[in-house]
PDB file of C-alpha atoms in Angstrom:
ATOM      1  CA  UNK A 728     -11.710 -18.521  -2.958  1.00 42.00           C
ATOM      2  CA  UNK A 729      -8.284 -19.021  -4.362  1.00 42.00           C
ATOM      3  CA  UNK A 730      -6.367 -18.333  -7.530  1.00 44.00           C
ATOM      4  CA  UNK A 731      -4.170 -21.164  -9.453  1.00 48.00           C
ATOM      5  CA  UNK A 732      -1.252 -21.101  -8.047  1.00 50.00           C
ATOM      6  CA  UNK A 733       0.842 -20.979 -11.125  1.00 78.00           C
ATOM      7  CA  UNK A 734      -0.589 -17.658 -11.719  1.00 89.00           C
ATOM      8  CA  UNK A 735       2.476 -15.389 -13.440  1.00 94.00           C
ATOM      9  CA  UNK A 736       2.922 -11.511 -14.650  1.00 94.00           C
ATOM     10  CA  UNK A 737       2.572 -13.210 -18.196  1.00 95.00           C
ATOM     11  CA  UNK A 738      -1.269 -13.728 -16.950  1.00 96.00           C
ATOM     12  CA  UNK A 739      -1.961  -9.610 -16.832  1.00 97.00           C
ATOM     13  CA  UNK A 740      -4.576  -8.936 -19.052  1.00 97.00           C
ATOM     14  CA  UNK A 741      -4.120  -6.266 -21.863  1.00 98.00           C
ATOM     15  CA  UNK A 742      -4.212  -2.829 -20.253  1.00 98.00           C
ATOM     16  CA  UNK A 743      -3.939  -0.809 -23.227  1.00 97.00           C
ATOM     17  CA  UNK A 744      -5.574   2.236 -22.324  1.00 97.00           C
ATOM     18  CA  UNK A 745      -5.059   1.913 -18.895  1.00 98.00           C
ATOM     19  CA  UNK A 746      -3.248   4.760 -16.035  1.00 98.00           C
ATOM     20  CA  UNK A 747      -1.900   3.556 -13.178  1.00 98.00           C
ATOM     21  CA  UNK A 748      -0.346   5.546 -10.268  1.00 98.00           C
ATOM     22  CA  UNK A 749       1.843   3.572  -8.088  1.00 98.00           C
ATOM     23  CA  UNK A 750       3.596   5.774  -5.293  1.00 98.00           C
ATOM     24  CA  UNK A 751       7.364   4.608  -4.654  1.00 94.00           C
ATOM     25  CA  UNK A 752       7.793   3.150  -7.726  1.00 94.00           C
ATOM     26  CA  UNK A 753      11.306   3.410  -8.140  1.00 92.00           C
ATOM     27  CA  UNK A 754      12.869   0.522  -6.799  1.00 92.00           C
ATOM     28  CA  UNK A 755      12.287  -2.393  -5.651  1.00 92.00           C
ATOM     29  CA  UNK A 756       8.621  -3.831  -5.185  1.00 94.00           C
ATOM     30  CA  UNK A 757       6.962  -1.022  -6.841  1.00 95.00           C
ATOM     31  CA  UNK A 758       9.271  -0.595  -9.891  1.00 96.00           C
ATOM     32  CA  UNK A 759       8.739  -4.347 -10.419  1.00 96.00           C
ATOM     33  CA  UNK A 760       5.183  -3.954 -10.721  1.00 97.00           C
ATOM     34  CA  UNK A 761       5.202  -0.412 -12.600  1.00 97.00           C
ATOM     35  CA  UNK A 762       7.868  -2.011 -15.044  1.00 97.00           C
ATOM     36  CA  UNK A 763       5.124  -5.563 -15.821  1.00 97.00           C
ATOM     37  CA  UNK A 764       1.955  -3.232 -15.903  1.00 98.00           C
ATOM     38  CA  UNK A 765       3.961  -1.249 -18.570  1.00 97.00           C
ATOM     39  CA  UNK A 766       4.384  -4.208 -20.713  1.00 97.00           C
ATOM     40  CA  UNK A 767       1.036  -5.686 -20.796  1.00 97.00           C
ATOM     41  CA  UNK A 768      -0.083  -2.166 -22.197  1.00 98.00           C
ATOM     42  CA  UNK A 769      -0.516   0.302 -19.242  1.00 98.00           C
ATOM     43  CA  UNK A 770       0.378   4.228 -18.883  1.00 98.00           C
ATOM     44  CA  UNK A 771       2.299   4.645 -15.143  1.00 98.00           C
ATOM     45  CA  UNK A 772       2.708   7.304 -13.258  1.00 98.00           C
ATOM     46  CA  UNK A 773       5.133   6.860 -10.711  1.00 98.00           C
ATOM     47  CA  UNK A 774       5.147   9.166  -7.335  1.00 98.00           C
ATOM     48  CA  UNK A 775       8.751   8.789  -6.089  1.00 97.00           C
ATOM     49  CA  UNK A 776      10.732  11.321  -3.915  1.00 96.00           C
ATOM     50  CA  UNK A 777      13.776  10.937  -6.351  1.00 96.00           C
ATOM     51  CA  UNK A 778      12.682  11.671  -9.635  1.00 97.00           C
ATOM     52  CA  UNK A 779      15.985  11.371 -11.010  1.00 97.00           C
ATOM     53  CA  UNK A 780      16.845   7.847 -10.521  1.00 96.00           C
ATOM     54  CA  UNK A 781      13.106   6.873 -10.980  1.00 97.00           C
ATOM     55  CA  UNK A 782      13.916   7.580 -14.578  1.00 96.00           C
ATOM     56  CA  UNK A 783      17.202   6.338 -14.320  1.00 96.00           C
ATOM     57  CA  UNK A 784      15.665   2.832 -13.118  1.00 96.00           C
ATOM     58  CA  UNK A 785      12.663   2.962 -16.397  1.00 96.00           C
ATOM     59  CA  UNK A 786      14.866   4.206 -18.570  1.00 95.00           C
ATOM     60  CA  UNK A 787      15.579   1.366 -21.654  1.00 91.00           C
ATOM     61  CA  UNK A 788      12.458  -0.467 -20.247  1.00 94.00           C
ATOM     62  CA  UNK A 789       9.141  -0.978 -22.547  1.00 92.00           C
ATOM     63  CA  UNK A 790       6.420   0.836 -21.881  1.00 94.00           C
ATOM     64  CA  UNK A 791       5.096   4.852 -21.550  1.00 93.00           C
ATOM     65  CA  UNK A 792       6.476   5.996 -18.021  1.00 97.00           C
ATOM     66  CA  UNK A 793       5.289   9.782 -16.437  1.00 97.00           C
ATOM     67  CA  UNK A 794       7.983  10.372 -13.080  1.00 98.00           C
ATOM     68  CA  UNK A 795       6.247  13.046 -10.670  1.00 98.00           C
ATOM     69  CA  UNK A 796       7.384  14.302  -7.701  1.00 98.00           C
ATOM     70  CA  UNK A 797       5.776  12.491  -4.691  1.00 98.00           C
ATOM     71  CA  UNK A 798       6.417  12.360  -0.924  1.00 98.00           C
ATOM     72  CA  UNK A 799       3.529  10.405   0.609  1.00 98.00           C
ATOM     73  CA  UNK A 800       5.240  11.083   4.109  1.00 97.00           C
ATOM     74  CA  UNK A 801       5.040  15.033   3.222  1.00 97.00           C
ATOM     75  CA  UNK A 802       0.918  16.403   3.180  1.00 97.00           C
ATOM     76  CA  UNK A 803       1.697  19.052   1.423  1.00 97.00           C
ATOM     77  CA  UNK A 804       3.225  17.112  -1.311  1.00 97.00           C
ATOM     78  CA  UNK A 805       0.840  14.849  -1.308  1.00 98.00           C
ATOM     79  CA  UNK A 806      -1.851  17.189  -1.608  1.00 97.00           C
ATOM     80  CA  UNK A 807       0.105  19.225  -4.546  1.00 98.00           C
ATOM     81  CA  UNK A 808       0.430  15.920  -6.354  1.00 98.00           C
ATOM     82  CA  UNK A 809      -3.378  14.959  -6.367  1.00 98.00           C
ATOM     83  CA  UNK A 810      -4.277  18.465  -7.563  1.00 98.00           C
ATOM     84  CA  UNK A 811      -2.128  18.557 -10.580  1.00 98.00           C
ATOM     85  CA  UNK A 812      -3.709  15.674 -11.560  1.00 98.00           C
ATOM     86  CA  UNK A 813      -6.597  15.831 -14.355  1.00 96.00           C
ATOM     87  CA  UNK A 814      -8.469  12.958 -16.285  1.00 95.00           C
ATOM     88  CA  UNK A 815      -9.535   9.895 -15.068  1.00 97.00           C
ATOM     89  CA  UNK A 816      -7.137   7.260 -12.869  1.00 98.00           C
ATOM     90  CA  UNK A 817      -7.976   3.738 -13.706  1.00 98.00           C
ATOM     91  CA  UNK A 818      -5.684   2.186 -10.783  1.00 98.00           C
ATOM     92  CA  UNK A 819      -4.278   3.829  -7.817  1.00 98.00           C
ATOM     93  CA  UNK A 820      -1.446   1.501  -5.624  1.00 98.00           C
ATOM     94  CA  UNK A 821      -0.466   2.732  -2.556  1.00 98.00           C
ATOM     95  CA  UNK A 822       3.286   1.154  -2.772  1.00 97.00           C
ATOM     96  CA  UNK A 823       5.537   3.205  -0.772  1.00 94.00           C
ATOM     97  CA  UNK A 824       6.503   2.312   2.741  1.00 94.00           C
ATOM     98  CA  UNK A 825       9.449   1.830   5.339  1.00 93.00           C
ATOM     99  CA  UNK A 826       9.685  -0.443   7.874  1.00 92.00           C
ATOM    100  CA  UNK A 827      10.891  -0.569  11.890  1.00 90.00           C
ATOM    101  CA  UNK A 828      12.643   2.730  11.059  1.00 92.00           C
ATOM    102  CA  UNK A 829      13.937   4.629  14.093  1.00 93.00           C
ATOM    103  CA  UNK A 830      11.456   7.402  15.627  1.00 95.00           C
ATOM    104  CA  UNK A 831      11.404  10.592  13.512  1.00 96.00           C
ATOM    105  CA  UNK A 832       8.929  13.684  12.813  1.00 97.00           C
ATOM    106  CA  UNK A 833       8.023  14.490   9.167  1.00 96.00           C
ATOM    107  CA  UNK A 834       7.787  18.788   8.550  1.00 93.00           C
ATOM    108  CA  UNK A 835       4.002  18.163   9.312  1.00 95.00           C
ATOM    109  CA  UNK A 836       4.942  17.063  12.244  1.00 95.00           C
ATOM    110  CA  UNK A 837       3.911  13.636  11.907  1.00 96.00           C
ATOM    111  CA  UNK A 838       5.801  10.140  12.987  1.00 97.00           C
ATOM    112  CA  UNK A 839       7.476   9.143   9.351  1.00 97.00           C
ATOM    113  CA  UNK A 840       6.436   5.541   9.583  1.00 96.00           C
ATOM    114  CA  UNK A 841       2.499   6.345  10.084  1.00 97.00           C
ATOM    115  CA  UNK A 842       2.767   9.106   8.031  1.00 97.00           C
ATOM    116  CA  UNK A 843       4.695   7.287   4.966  1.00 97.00           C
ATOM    117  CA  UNK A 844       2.878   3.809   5.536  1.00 97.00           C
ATOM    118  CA  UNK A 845      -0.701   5.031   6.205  1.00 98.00           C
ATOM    119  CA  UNK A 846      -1.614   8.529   6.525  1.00 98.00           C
ATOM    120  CA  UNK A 847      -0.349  10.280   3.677  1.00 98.00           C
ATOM    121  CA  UNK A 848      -1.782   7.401   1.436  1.00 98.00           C
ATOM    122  CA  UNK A 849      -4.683   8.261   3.166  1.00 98.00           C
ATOM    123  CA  UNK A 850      -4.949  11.429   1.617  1.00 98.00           C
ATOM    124  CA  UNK A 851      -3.777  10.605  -1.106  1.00 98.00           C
ATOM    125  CA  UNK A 852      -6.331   8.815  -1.735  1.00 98.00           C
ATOM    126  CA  UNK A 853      -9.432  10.622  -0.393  1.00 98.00           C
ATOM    127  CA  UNK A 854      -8.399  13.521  -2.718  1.00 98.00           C
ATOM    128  CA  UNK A 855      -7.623  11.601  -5.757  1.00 98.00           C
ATOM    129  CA  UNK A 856     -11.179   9.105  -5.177  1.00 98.00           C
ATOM    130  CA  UNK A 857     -13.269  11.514  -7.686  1.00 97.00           C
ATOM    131  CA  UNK A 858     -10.990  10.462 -10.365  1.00 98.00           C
ATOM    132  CA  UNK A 859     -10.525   6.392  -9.648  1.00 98.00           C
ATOM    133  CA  UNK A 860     -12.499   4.574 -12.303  1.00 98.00           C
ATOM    134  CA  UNK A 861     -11.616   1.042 -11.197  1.00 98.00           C
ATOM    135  CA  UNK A 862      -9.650   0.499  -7.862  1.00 98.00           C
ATOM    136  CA  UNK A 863      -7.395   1.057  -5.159  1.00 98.00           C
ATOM    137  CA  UNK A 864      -4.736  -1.076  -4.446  1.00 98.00           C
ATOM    138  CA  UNK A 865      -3.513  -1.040  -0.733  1.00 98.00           C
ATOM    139  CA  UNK A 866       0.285  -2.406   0.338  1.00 97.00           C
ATOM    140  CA  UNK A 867       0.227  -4.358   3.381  1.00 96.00           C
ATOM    141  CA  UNK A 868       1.787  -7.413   5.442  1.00 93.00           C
ATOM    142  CA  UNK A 869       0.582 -10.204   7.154  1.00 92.00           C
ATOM    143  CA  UNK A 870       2.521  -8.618  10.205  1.00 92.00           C
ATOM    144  CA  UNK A 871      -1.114  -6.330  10.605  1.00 95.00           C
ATOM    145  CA  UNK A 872      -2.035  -9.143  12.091  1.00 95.00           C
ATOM    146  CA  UNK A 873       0.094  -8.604  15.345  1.00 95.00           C
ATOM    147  CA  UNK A 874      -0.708  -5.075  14.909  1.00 96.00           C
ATOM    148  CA  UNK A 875      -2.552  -3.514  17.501  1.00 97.00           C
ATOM    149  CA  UNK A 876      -3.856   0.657  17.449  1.00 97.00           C
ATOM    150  CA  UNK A 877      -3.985   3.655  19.673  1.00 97.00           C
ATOM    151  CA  UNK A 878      -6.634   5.937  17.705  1.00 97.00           C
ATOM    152  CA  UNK A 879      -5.903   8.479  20.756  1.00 95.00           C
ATOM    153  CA  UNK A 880      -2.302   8.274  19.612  1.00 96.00           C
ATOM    154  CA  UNK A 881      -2.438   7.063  16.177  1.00 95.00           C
ATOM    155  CA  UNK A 882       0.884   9.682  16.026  1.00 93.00           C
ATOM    156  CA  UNK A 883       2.880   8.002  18.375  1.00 95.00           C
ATOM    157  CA  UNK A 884       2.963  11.427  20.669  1.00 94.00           C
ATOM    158  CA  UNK A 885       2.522   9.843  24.551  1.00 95.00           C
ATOM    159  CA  UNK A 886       3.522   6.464  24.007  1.00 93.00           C
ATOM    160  CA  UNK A 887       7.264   5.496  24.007  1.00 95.00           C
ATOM    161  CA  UNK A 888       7.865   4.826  20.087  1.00 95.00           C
ATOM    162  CA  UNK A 889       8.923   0.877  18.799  1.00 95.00           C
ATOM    163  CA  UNK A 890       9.824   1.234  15.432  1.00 94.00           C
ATOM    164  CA  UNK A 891       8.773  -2.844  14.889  1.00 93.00           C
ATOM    165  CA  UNK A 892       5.194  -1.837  16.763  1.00 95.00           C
ATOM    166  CA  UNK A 893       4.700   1.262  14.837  1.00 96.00           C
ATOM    167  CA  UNK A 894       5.200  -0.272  11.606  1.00 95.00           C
ATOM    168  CA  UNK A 895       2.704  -3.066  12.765  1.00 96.00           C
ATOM    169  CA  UNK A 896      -0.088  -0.538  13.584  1.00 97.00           C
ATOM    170  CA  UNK A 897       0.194   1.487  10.273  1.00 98.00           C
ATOM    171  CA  UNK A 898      -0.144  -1.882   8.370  1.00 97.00           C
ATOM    172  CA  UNK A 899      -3.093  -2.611  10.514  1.00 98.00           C
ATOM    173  CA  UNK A 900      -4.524   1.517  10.119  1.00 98.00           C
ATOM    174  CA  UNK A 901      -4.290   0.263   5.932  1.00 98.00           C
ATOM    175  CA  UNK A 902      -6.537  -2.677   6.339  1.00 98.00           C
ATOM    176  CA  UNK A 903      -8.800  -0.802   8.175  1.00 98.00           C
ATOM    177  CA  UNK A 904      -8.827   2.179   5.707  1.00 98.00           C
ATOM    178  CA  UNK A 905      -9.938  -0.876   3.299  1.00 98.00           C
ATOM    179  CA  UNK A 906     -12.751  -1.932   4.862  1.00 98.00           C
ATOM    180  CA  UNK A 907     -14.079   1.755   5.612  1.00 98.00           C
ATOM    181  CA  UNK A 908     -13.177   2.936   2.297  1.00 98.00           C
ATOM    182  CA  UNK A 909     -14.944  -0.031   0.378  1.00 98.00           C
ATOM    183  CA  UNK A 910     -18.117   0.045   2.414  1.00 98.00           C
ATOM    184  CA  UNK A 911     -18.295   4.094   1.765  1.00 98.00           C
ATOM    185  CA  UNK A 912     -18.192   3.088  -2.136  1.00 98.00           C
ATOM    186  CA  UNK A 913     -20.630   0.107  -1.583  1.00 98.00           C
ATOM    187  CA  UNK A 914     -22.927   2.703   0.009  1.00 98.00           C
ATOM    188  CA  UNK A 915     -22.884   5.341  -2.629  1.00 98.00           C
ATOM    189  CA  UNK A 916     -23.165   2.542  -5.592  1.00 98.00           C
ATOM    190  CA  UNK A 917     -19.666   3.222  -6.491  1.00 98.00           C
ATOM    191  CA  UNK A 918     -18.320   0.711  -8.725  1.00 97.00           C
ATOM    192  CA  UNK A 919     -14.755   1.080  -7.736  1.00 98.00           C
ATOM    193  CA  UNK A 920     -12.856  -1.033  -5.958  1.00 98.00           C
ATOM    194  CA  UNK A 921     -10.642  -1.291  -2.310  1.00 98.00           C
ATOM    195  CA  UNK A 922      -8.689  -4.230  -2.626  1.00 98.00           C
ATOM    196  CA  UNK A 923      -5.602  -5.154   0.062  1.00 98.00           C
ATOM    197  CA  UNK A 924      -2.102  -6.774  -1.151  1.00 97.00           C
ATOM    198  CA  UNK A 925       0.427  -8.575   1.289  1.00 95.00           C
ATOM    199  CA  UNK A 926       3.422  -9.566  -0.592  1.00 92.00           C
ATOM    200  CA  UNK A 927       4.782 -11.698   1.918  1.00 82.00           C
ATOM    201  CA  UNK A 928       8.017 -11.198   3.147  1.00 76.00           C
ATOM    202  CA  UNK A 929      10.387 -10.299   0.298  1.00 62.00           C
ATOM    203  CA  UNK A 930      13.850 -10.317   0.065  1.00 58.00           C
ATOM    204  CA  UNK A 931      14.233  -6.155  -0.640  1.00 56.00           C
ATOM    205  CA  UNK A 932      15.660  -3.228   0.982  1.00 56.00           C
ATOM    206  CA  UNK A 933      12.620  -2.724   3.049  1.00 56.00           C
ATOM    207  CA  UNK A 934      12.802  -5.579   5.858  1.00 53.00           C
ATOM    208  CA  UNK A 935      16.904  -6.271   4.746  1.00 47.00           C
ATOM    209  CA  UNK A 936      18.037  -3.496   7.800  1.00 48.00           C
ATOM    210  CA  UNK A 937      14.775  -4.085  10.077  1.00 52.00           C
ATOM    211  CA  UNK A 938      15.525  -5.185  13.134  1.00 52.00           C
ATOM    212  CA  UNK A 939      13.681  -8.002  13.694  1.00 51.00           C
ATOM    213  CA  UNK A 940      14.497  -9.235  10.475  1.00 53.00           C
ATOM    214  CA  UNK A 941      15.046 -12.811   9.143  1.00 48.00           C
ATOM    215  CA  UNK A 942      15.385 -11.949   5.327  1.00 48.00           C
ATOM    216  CA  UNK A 943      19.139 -12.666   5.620  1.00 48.00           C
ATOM    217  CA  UNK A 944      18.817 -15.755   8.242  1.00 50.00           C
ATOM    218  CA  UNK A 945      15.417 -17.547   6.719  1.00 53.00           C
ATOM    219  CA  UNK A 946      15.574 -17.262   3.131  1.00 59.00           C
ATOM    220  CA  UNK A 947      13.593 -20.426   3.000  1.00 52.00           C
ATOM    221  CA  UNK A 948      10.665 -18.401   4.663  1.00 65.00           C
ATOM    222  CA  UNK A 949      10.769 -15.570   1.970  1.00 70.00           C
ATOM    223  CA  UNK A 950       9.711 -14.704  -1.602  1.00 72.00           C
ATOM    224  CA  UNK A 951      12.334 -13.518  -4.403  1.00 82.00           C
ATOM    225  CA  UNK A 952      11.012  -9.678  -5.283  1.00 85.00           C
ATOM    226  CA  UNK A 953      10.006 -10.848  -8.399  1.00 89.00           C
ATOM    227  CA  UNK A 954       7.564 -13.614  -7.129  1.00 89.00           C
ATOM    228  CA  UNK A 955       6.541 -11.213  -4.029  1.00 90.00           C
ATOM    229  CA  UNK A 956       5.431  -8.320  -6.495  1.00 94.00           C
ATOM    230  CA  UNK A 957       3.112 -10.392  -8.143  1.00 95.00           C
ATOM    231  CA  UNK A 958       0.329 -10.009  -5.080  1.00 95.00           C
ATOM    232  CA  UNK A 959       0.212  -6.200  -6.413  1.00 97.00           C
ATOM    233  CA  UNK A 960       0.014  -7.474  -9.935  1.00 98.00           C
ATOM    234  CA  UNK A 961      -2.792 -10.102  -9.050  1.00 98.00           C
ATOM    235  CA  UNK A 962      -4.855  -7.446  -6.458  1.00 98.00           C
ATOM    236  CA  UNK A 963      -4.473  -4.839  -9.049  1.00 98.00           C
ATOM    237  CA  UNK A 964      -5.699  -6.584 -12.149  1.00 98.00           C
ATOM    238  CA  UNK A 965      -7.971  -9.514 -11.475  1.00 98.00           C
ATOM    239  CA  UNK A 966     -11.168  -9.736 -11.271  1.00 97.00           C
ATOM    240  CA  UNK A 967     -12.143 -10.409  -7.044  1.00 98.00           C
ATOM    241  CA  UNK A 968     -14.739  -8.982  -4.790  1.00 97.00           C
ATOM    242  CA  UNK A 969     -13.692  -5.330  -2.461  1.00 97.00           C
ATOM    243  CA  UNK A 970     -11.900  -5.279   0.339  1.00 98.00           C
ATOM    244  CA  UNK A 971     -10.340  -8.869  -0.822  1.00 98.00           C
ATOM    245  CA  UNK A 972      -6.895  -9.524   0.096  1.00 97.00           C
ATOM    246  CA  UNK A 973      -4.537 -10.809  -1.608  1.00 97.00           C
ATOM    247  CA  UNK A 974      -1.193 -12.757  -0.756  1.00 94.00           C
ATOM    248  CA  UNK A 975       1.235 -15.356  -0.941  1.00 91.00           C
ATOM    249  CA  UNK A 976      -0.332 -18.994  -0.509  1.00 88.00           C
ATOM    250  CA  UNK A 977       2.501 -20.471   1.431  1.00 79.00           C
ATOM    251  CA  UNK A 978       2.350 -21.118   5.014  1.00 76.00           C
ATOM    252  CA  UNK A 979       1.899 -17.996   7.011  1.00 75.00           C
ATOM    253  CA  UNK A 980       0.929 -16.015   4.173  1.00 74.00           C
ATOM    254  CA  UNK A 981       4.900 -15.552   3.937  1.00 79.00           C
ATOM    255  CA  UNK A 982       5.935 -16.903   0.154  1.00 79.00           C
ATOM    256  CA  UNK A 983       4.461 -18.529  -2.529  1.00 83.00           C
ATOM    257  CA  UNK A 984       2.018 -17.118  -5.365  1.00 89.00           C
ATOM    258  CA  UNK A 985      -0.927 -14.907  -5.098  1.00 94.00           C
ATOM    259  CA  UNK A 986      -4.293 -15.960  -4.063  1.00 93.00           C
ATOM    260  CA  UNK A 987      -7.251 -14.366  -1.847  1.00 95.00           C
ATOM    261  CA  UNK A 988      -6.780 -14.983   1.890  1.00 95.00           C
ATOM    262  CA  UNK A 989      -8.108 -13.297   5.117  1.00 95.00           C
ATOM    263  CA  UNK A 990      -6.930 -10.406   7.157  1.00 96.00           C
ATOM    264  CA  UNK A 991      -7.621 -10.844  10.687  1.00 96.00           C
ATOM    265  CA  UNK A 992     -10.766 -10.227  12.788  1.00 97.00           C
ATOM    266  CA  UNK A 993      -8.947  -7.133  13.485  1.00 97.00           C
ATOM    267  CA  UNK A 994      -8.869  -5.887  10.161  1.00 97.00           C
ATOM    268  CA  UNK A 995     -12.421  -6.910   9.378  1.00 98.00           C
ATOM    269  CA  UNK A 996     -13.781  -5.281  12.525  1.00 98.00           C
ATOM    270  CA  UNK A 997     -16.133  -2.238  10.594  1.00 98.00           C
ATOM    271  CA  UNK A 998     -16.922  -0.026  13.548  1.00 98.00           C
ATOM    272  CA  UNK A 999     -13.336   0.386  14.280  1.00 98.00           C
ATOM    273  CA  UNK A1000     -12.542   0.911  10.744  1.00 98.00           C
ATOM    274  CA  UNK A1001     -15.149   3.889  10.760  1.00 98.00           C
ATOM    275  CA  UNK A1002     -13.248   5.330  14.209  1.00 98.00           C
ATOM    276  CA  UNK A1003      -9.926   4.922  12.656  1.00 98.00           C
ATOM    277  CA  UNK A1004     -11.142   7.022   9.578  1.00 98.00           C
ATOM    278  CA  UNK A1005     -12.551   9.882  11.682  1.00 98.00           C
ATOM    279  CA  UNK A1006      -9.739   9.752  13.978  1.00 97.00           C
ATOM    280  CA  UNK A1007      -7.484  10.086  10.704  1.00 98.00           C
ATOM    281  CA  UNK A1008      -9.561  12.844   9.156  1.00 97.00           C
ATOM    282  CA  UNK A1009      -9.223  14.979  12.126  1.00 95.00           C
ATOM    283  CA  UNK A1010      -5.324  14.509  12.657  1.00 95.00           C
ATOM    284  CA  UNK A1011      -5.015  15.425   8.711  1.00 93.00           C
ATOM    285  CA  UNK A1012      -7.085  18.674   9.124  1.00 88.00           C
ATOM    286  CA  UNK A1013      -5.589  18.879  12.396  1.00 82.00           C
ATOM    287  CA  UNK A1014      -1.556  19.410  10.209  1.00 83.00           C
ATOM    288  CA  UNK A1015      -3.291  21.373   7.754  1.00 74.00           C
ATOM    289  CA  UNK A1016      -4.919  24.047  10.247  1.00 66.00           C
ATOM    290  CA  UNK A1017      -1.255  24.624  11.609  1.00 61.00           C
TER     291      UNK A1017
END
């Protein structure tokens, strides 16, 4: 199942009516698709660590914008967030990430890049599901697919940390999450929906300082932000089955426009999906017991 591929932001249906969280919504990626859900009629709530230039970067633009304070990579702010909120949440997108980042502890305790790619959104998540009406969208990258996980050491405590590896493995951990969260709302007749977005590899701040990075070498192998956020825009609005996933059509899954594709065998595999949640639930309650 594909899309046509000259599928556009002017496409987005009316969302009049609509809220939308979208967590790291400030810049880049995320502020690109909070700024195009705004003008086709949505209310967005952006979760960004700097509320201050989160407003600086809406302000001018159309649209009704609501800046809250939100570390994903901090639990406790993560949990503080989902209990202030009230009222129903038509669309939840888990934006906010880093990539290949050096190896650092967040105050929980946790490594930052699991805890800001995968396991705070995580929780963020599980505690704001009662009030979803429609779906979650899920940021990810074809590099899952080289991704490989250590649900002993999901924290990266007694292997030797690789920043490039780590990153990998959370991407991986949020397909997974997908499939387990989707087949938990399949089960209980749930009508919401788990759906995954790869936006290639765009040209932003995130994979610009990575390592391993061929943003600034192999621009031919890329997607402009604008064209990249568009998988968010597509997952988050059209109408495709759970657990779909949704990325560029190029070669590789690396640039072009949105259409449904396939994680790997990895990321469809359902009984590690269900050890990966349990494994995740205990290291959350696990920081929280501390």
């Amino acid at each position: 199942m594909t899309n046509k591929a000259s599928w556009t932001a002017n496409d987005l249906p009316d969302l009049t009516g609509r809220t939308v969280v979208i967590t790291g919504a400030g810049r880049g990626l995320g502020l690109i698709t909070a700024r195009e859900l705004a003008r086709a009629g949505a209310r967005l709530v952006l979760g960004v660590r700097d509320t201050g230039k989160a407003r600086s970067a809406v302000a001018g633009l159309p649209g009704t914008f609501d800046i809250r304070p939100l570390d994903v990579s901090d639990l406790t702010s993560v949990r503080a967030f989902a209990d202030a909120w009230s009222g129903d949440l038509d669309i939840l997108i888990n934006n906010a990430g880093v990539m290949d980042i050096p190896a650092a502890r967040t105050a929980d305790g946790l490594d930052l890049q699991t805890a800001t790619n995968y396991t705070g959104p995580f929780l963020l998540t599980t505690l704001l599901l009662d009030h979803i009406t429609d779906r979650v969208v899920h940021v990810t990258s074809e590099l899952h697919k080289q991704g490989r996980l250590d649900l002993a050491d999901l924290d990266w405590r007694t292997r030797k940390h690789n920043g490039m590896q780590a990153y990998q493995a959370s991407k991986l951990a949020v397909v997974l999450f997908s499939l387990e969260l989707q087949r938990r709302l399949t089960a209980v007749g749930s009508p919401v929906r788990s759906v995954l977005a790869s936006p290639g590899i765009a040209r932003t701040a995130l994979a610009a300082h990575s390592r391993a990075n061929i943003v600034n070498h192999f621009t031919f192998l890329t997607n402009a932000p604008e064209r990249a956020a568009l998988s968010l825009l597509y997952a988050a609005t059209q109408d495709v089955p759970g657990n779909s996933y949704i990325g560029p059509d190029g070669l590789g899954g690396f640039r072009g426009s949105p259409a449904v594709r396939r994680q790997s065998r990895t990321g469809l595999d359902q009984a590690l999906a269900g050890r990966l949640w349990d494994a995740t639930t205990d290291l959350v309650g696990a920081v929280a017991r501390k």
